[in-house]
mmCIF file of C-alpha atoms and ligand atoms in Angstrom:
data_model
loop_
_atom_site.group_PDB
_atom_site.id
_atom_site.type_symbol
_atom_site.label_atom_id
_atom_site.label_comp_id
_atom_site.label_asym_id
_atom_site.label_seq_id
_atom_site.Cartn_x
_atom_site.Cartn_y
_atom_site.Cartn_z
ATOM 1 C CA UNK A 89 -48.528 -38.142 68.063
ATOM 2 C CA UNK A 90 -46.674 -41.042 68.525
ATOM 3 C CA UNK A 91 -47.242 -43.214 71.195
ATOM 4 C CA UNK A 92 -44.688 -46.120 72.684
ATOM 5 C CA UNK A 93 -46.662 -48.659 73.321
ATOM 6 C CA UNK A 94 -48.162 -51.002 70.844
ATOM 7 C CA UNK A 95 -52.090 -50.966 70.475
ATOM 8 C CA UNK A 96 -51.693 -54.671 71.450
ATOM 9 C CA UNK A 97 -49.251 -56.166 73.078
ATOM 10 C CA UNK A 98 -46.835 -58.531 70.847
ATOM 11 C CA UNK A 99 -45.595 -61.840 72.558
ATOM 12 C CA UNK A 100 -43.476 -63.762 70.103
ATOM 13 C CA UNK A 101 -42.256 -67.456 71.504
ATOM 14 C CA UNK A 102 -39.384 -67.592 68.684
ATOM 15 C CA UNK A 103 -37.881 -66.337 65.373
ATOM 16 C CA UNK A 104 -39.801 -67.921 62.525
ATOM 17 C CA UNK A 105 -38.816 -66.353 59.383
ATOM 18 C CA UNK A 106 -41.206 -68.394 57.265
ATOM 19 C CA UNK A 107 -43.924 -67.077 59.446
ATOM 20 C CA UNK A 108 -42.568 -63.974 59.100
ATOM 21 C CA UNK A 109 -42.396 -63.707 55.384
ATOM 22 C CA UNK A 110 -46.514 -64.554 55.810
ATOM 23 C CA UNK A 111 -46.787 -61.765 57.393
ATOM 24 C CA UNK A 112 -46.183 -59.514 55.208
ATOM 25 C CA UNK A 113 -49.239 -59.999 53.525
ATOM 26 C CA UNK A 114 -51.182 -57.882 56.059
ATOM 27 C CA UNK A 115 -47.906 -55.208 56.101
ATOM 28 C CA UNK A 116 -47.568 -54.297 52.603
ATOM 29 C CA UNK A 117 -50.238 -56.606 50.918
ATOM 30 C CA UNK A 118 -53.557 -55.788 49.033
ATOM 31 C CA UNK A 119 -55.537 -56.115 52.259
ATOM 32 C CA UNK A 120 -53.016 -55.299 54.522
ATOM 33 C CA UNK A 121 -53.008 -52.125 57.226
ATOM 34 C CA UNK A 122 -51.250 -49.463 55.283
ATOM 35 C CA UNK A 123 -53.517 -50.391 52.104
ATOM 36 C CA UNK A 124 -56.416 -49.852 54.806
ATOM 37 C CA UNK A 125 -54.527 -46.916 56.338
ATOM 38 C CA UNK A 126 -54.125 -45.134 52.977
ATOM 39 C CA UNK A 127 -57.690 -45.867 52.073
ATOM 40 C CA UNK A 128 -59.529 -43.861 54.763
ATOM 41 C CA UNK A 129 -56.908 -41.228 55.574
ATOM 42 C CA UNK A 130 -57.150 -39.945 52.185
ATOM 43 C CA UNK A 131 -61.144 -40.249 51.730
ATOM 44 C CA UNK A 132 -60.936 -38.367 55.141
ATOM 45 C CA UNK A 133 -59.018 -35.808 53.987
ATOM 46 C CA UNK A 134 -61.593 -35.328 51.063
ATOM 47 C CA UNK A 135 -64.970 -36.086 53.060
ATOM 48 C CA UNK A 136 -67.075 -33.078 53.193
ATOM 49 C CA UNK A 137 -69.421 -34.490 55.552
ATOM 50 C CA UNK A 138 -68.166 -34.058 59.233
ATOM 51 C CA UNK A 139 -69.223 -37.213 60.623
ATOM 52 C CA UNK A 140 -67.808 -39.577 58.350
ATOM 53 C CA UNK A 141 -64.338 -37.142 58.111
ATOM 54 C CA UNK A 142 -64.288 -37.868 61.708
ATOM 55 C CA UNK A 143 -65.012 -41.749 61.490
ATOM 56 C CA UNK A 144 -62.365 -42.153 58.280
ATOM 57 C CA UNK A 145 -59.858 -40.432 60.143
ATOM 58 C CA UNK A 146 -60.174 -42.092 63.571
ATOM 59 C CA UNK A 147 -60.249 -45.598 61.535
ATOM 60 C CA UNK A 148 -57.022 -44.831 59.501
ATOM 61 C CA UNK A 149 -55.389 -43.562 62.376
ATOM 62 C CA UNK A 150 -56.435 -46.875 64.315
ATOM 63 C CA UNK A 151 -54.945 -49.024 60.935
ATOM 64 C CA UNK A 152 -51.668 -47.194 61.277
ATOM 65 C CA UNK A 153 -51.454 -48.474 64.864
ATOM 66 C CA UNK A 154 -51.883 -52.055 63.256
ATOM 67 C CA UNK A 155 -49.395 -51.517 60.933
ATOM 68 C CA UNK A 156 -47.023 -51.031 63.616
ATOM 69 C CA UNK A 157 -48.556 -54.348 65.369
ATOM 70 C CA UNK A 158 -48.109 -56.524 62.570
ATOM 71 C CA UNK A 159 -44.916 -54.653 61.633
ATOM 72 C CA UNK A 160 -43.650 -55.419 64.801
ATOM 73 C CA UNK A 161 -44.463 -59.239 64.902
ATOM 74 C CA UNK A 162 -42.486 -59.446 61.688
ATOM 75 C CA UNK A 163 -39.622 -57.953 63.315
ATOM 76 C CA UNK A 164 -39.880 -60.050 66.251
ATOM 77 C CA UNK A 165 -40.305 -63.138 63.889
ATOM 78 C CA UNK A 166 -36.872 -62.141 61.937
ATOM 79 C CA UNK A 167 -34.569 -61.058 64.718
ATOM 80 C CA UNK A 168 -32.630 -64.150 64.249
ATOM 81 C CA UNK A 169 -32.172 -63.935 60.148
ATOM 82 C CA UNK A 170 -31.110 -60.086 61.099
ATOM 83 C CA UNK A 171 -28.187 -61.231 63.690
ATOM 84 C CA UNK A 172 -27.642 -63.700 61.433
ATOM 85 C CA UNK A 173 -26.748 -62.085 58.607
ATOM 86 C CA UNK A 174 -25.598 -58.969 60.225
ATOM 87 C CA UNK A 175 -22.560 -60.664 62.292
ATOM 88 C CA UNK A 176 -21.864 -63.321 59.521
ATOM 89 C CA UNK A 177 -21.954 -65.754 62.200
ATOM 90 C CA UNK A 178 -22.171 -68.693 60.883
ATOM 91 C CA UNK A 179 -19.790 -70.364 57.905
ATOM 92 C CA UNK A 180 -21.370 -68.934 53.961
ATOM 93 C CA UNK A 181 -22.446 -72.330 53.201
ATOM 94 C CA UNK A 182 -24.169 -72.424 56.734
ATOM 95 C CA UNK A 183 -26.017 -69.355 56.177
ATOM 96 C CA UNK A 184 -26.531 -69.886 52.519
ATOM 97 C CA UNK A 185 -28.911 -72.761 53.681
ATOM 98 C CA UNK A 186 -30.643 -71.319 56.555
ATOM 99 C CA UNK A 187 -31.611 -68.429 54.692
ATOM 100 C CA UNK A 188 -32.959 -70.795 51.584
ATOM 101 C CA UNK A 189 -34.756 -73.313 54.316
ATOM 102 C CA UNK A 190 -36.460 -70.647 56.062
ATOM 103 C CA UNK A 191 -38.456 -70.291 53.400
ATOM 104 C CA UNK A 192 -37.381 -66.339 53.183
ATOM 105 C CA UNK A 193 -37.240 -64.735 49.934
ATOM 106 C CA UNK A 194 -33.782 -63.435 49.574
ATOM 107 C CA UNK A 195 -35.364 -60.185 48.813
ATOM 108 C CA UNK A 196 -36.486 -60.109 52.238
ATOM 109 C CA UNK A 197 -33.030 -61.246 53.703
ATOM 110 C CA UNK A 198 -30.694 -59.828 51.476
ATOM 111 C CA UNK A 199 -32.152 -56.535 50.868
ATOM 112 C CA UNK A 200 -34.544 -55.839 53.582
ATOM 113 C CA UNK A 201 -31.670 -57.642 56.230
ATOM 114 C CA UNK A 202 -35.114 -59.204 58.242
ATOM 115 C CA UNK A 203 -36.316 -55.680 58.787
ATOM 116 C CA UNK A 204 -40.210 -55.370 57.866
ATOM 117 C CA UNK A 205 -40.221 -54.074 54.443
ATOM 118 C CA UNK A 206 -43.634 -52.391 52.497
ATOM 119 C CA UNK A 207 -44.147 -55.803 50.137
ATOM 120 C CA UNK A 208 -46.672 -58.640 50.222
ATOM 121 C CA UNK A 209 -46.006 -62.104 51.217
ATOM 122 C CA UNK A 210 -44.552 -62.496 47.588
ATOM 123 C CA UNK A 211 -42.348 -59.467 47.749
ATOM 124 C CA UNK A 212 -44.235 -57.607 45.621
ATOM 125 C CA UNK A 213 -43.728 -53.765 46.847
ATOM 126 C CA UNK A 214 -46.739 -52.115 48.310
ATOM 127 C CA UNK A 215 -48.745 -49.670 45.799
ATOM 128 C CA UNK A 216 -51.369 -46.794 46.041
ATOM 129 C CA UNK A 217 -52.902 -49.330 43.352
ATOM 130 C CA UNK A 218 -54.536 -50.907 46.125
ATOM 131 C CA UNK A 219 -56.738 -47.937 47.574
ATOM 132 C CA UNK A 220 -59.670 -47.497 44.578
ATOM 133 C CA UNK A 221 -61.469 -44.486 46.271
ATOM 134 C CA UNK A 222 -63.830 -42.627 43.984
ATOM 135 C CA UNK A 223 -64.605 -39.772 46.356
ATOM 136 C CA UNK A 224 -68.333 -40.718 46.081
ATOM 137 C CA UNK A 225 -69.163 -41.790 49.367
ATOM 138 C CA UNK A 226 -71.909 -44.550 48.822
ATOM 139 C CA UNK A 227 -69.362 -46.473 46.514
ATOM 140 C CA UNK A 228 -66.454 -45.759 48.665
ATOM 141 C CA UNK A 229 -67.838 -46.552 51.648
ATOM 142 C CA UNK A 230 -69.277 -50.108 50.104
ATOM 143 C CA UNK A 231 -65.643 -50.816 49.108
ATOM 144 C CA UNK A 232 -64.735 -49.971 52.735
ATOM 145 C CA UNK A 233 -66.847 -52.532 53.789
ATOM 146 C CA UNK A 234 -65.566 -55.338 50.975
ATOM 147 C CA UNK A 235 -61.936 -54.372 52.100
ATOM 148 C CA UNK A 236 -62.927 -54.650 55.985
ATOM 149 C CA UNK A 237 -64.458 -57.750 55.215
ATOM 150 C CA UNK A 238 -61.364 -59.213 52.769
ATOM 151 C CA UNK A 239 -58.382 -58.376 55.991
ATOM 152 C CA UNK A 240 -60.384 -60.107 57.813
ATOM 153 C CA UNK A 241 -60.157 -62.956 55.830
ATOM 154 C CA UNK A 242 -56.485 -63.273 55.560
ATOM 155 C CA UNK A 243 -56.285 -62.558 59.362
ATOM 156 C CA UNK A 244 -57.874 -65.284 59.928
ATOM 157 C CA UNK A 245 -56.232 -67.223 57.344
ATOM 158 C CA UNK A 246 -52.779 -66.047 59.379
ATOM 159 C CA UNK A 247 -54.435 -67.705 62.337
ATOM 160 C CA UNK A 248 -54.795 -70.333 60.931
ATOM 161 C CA UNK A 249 -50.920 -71.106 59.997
ATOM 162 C CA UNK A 250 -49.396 -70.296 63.270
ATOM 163 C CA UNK A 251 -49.293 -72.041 66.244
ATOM 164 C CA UNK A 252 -47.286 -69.311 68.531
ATOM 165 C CA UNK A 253 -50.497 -68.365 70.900
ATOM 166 C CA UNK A 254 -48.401 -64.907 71.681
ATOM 167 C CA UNK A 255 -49.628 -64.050 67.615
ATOM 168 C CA UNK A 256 -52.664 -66.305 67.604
ATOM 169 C CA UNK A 257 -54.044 -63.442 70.081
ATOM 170 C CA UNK A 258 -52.164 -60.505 68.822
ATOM 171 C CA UNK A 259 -53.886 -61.586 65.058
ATOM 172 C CA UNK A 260 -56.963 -62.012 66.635
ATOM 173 C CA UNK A 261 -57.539 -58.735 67.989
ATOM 174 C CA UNK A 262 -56.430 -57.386 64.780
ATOM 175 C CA UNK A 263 -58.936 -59.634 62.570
ATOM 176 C CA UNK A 264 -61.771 -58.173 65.403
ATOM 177 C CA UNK A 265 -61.004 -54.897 64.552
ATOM 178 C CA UNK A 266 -61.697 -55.515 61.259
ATOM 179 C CA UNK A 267 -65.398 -56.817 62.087
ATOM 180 C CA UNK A 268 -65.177 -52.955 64.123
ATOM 181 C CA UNK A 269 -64.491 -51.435 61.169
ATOM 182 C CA UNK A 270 -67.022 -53.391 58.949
ATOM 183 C CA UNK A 271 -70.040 -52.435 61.014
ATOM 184 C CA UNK A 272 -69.166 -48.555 61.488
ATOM 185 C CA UNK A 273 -69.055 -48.370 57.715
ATOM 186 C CA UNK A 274 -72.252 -50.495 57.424
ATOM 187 C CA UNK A 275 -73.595 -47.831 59.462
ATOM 188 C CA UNK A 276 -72.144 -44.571 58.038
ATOM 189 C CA UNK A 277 -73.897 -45.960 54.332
ATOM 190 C CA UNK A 278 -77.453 -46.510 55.814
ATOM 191 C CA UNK A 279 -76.922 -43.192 57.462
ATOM 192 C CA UNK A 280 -77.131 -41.718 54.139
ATOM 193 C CA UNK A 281 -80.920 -42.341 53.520
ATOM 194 C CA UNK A 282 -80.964 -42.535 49.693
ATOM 195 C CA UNK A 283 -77.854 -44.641 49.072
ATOM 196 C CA UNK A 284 -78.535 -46.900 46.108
ATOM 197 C CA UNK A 285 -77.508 -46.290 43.213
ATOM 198 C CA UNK A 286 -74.436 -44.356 43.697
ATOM 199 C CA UNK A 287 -74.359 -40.780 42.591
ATOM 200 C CA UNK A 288 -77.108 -38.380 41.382
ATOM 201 C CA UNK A 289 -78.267 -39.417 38.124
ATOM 202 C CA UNK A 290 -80.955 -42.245 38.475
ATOM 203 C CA UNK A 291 -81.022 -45.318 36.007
ATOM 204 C CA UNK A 292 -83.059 -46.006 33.076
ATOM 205 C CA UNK A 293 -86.003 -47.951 34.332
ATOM 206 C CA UNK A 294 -87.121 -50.223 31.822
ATOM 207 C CA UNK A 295 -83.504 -51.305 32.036
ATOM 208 C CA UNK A 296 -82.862 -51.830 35.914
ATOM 209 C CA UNK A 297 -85.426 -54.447 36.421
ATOM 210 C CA UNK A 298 -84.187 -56.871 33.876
ATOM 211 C CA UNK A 299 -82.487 -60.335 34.292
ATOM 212 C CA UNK A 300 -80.748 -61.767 31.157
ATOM 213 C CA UNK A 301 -80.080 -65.297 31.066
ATOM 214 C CA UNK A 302 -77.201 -65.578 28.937
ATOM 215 C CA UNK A 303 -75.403 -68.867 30.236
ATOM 216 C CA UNK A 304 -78.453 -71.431 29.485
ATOM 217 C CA UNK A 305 -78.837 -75.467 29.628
ATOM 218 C CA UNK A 306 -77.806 -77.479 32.767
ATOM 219 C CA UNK A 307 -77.007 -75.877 35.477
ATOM 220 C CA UNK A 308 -79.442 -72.881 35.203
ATOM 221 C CA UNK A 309 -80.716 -71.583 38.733
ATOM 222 C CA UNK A 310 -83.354 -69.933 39.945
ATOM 223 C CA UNK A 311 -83.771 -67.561 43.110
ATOM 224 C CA UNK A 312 -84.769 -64.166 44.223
ATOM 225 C CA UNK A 313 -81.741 -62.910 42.333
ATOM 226 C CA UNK A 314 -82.765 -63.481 38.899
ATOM 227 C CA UNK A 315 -87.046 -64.177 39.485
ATOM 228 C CA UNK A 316 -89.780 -62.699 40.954
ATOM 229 C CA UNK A 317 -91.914 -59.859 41.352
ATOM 230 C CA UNK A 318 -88.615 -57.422 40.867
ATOM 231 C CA UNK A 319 -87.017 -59.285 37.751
ATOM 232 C CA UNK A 320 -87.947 -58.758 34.069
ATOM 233 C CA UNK A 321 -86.542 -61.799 32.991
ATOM 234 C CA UNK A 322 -85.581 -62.824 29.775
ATOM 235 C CA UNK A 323 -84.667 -66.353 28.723
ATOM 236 C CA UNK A 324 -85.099 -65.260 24.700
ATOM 237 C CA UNK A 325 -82.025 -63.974 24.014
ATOM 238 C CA UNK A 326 -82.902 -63.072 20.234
ATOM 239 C CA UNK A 327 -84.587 -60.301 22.609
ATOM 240 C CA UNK A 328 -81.639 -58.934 23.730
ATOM 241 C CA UNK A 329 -79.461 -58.294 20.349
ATOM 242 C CA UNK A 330 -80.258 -55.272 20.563
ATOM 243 C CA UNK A 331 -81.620 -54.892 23.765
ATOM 244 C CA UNK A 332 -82.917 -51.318 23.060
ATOM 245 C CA UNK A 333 -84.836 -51.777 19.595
ATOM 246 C CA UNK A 334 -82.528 -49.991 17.510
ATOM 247 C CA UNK A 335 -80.425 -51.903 14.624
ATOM 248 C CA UNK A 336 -77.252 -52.918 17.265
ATOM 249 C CA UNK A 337 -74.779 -51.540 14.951
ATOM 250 C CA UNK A 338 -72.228 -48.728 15.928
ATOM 251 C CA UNK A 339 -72.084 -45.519 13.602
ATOM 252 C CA UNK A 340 -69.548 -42.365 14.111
ATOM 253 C CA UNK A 341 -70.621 -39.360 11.817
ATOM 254 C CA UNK A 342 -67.294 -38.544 9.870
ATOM 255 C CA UNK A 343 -65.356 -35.645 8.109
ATOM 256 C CA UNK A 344 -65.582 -36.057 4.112
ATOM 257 C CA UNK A 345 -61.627 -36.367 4.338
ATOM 258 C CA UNK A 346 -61.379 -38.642 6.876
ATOM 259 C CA UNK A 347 -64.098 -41.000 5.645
ATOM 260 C CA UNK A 348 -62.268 -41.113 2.097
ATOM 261 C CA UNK A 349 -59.174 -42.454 3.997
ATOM 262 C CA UNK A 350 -61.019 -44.717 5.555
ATOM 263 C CA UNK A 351 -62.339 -45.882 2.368
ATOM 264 C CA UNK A 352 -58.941 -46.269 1.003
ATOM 265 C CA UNK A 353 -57.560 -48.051 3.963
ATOM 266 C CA UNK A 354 -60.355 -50.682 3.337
ATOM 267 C CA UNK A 355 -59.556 -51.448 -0.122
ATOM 268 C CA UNK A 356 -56.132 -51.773 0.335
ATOM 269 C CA UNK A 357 -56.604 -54.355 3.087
ATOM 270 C CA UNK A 358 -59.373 -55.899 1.218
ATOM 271 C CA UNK A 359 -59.492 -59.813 1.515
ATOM 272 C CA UNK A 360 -60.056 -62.201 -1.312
ATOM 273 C CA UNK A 361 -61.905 -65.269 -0.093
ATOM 274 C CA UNK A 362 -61.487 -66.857 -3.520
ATOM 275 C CA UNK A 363 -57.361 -67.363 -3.617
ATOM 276 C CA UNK A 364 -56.258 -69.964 -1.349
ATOM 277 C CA UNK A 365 -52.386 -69.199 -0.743
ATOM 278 C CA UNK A 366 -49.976 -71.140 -0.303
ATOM 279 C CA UNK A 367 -48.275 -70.073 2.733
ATOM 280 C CA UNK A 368 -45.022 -70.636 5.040
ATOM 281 C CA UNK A 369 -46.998 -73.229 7.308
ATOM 282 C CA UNK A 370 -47.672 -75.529 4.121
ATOM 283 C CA UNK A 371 -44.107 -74.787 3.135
ATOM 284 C CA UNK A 372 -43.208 -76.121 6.215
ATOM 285 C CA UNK A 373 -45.553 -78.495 7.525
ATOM 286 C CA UNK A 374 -44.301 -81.753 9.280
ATOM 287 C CA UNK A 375 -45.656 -84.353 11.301
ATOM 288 C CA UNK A 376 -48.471 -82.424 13.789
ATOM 289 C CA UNK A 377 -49.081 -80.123 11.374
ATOM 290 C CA UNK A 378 -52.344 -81.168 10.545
ATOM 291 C CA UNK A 379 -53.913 -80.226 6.913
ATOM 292 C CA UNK A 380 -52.019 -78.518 4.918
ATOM 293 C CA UNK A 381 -52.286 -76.615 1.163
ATOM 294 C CA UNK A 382 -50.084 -78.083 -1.605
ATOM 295 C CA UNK A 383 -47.903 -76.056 -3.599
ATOM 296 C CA UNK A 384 -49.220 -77.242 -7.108
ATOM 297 C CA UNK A 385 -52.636 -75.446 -5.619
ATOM 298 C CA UNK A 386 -56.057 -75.744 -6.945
ATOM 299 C CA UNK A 387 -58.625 -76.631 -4.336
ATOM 300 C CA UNK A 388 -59.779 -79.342 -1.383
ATOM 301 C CA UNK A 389 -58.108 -81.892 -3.858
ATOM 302 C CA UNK A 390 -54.724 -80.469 -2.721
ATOM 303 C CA UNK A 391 -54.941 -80.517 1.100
ATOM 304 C CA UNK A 392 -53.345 -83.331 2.798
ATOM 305 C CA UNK A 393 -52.566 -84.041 6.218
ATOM 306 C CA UNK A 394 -48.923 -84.823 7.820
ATOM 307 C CA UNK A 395 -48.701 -88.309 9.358
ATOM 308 C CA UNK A 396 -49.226 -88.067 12.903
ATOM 309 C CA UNK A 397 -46.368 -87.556 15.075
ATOM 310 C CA UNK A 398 -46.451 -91.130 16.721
ATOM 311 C CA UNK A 399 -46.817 -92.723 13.276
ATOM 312 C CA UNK A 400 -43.762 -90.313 12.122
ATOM 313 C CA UNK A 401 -41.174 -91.162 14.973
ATOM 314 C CA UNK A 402 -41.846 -94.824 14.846
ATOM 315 C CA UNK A 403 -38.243 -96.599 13.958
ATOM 316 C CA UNK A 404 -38.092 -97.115 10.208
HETATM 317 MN MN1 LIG B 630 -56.611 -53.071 60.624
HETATM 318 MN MN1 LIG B 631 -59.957 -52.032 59.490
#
């Protein structure tokens, strides 16, 4: 059911296309309300468990109405690009400018005539690309919680590039909800008492205690993440290649036929590391080329190098 009025009032002082083109990010962006909206109405429509079907559902309606807040700020923000261009009121140069300076895409103006379109701040169209549900609640609802988290983020990012107090508010409730949102789903994971790992199959223990310190030298850190009573660690990383004690290569058992093509594949691509080519680069070469192969061949004795470039251009 629709209803007329806005979750949250809108009070816009004046057009601001630039602002408006911002916007957009929380419209039809990556973190934006229909992204959110899409999200949780379609892992509602595929929750089995009651409580969080009702919770999804209630929180994707509640995004849709923030689509239609944000939607309608952008409108608000446009109207004058949309008279504008509609009643062609002002000479083509005139316009030509204003629509350029305003820091609208022409996208947004030409196509979109200042009406709120489904693309980021970039004009990148909105895409289902956005939702990653995995129907597995314990992962979805952690990304639920990442994506609550990242909106409100960029609200408050919005907040920070606007000084109309009318959409300082109006973006402020919005970024709240957000925090709303965060702690329901925050709750509806620790509801589910076993919730880490994801899924049913448990992990291999000797391997889910172990820290591998694979960037060493300066810079390495320590802290609970990586020592401690919970961490295997391992600083030796001959210990690691292979990590499981077998040989670390890869094997496929073959067909007879297929591993004789692959034979014969391999010795016609064979490579000779005792010929040393000369190739189109040493044909070629000039100045930057670096060393090169000569064409009467033989060994090191033939490689030169080009002049440099600065040595090459200097006046004769
Ligand atoms: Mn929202
Ligand atoms: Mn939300």
């Amino acid at each position: 059911m629709h209803n007329k009025r806005l979750q949250y009032t809108v009070r816009v002082s004046e057009p601001n296309p630039r602002l408006a083109t911002m916007m957009l990010e929380q419209f039809g962006g990556a973190d934006g309300e229909l992204a959110a909206a899409m999200r949780y109405f379609t892992q509602g429509l595929g929750e089995d468990d009651a409580g969080r079907k009702d919770l999804l559902l209630d929180i994707a309606t509640e995004e849709l109405s923030h689509l239609e807040v944000i939607g309608s700020i952008i409108a608000m923000l446009n109207k004058g690009v949309k008279a504008q261009l509609a009643e062609g009121a002002m000479e083509e140069a005139e316009l030509y400018r204003s629509i350029g300076a305003s820091g609208v895409s022409a996208k947004e103006a030409l196509l979109f005539g200042g009406g709120p379109a489904l693309i980021d701040s970039a004009g990148v169209p909105w895409t289902a690309a956005y939702v990653d549900s995995r129907s597995e609640p314990t992962a979805d609802l952690r990304s639920n919680i990442a994506a609550e988290s990242r909106a409100k983020i960029v609200y408050e990012r919005l907040i920070n590039v606007t000084d109309d107090p009318g959409i300082k508010e109006a973006l402020g409730f919005l970024m709240t909800r957000e925090i709303a949102h965060q702690k329901s789903f925050e709750k509806a994971l620790y509801a589910i008492e076993d919730n880490f790992p994801s899924g049913k199959l448990p992990g291999i223990s000797k391997f889910a205690n172990i820290y591998v310190n694979t960037s060493q030298g300066e810079g390495d850190a320590n802290g609970p993440w990586n020592v401690g009573e919970q961490w295997d660690r391992i600083d030796d990383l001959s210990l690691t290649m292979p990590i499981d004690g077998g040989d670390g290569t890869a094997r496929v058992v073959l067909s007879l036929g297929d591993e004789a093509k692959l034979a014969k594949l391999a010795a016609r691509t064979t490579s000779d590391p005792t010929c040393n080519p000369v190739t189109g680069v040493d044909l070629g070469a000039g100045p930057g080329a670096g060393r090169t192969t000569d064409e009467d061949m033989g060994g090191a004795d033939d490689i030169h190098e080009a002049p440099a470039i600065a040595e090459a251009n200097a006046p004769k």
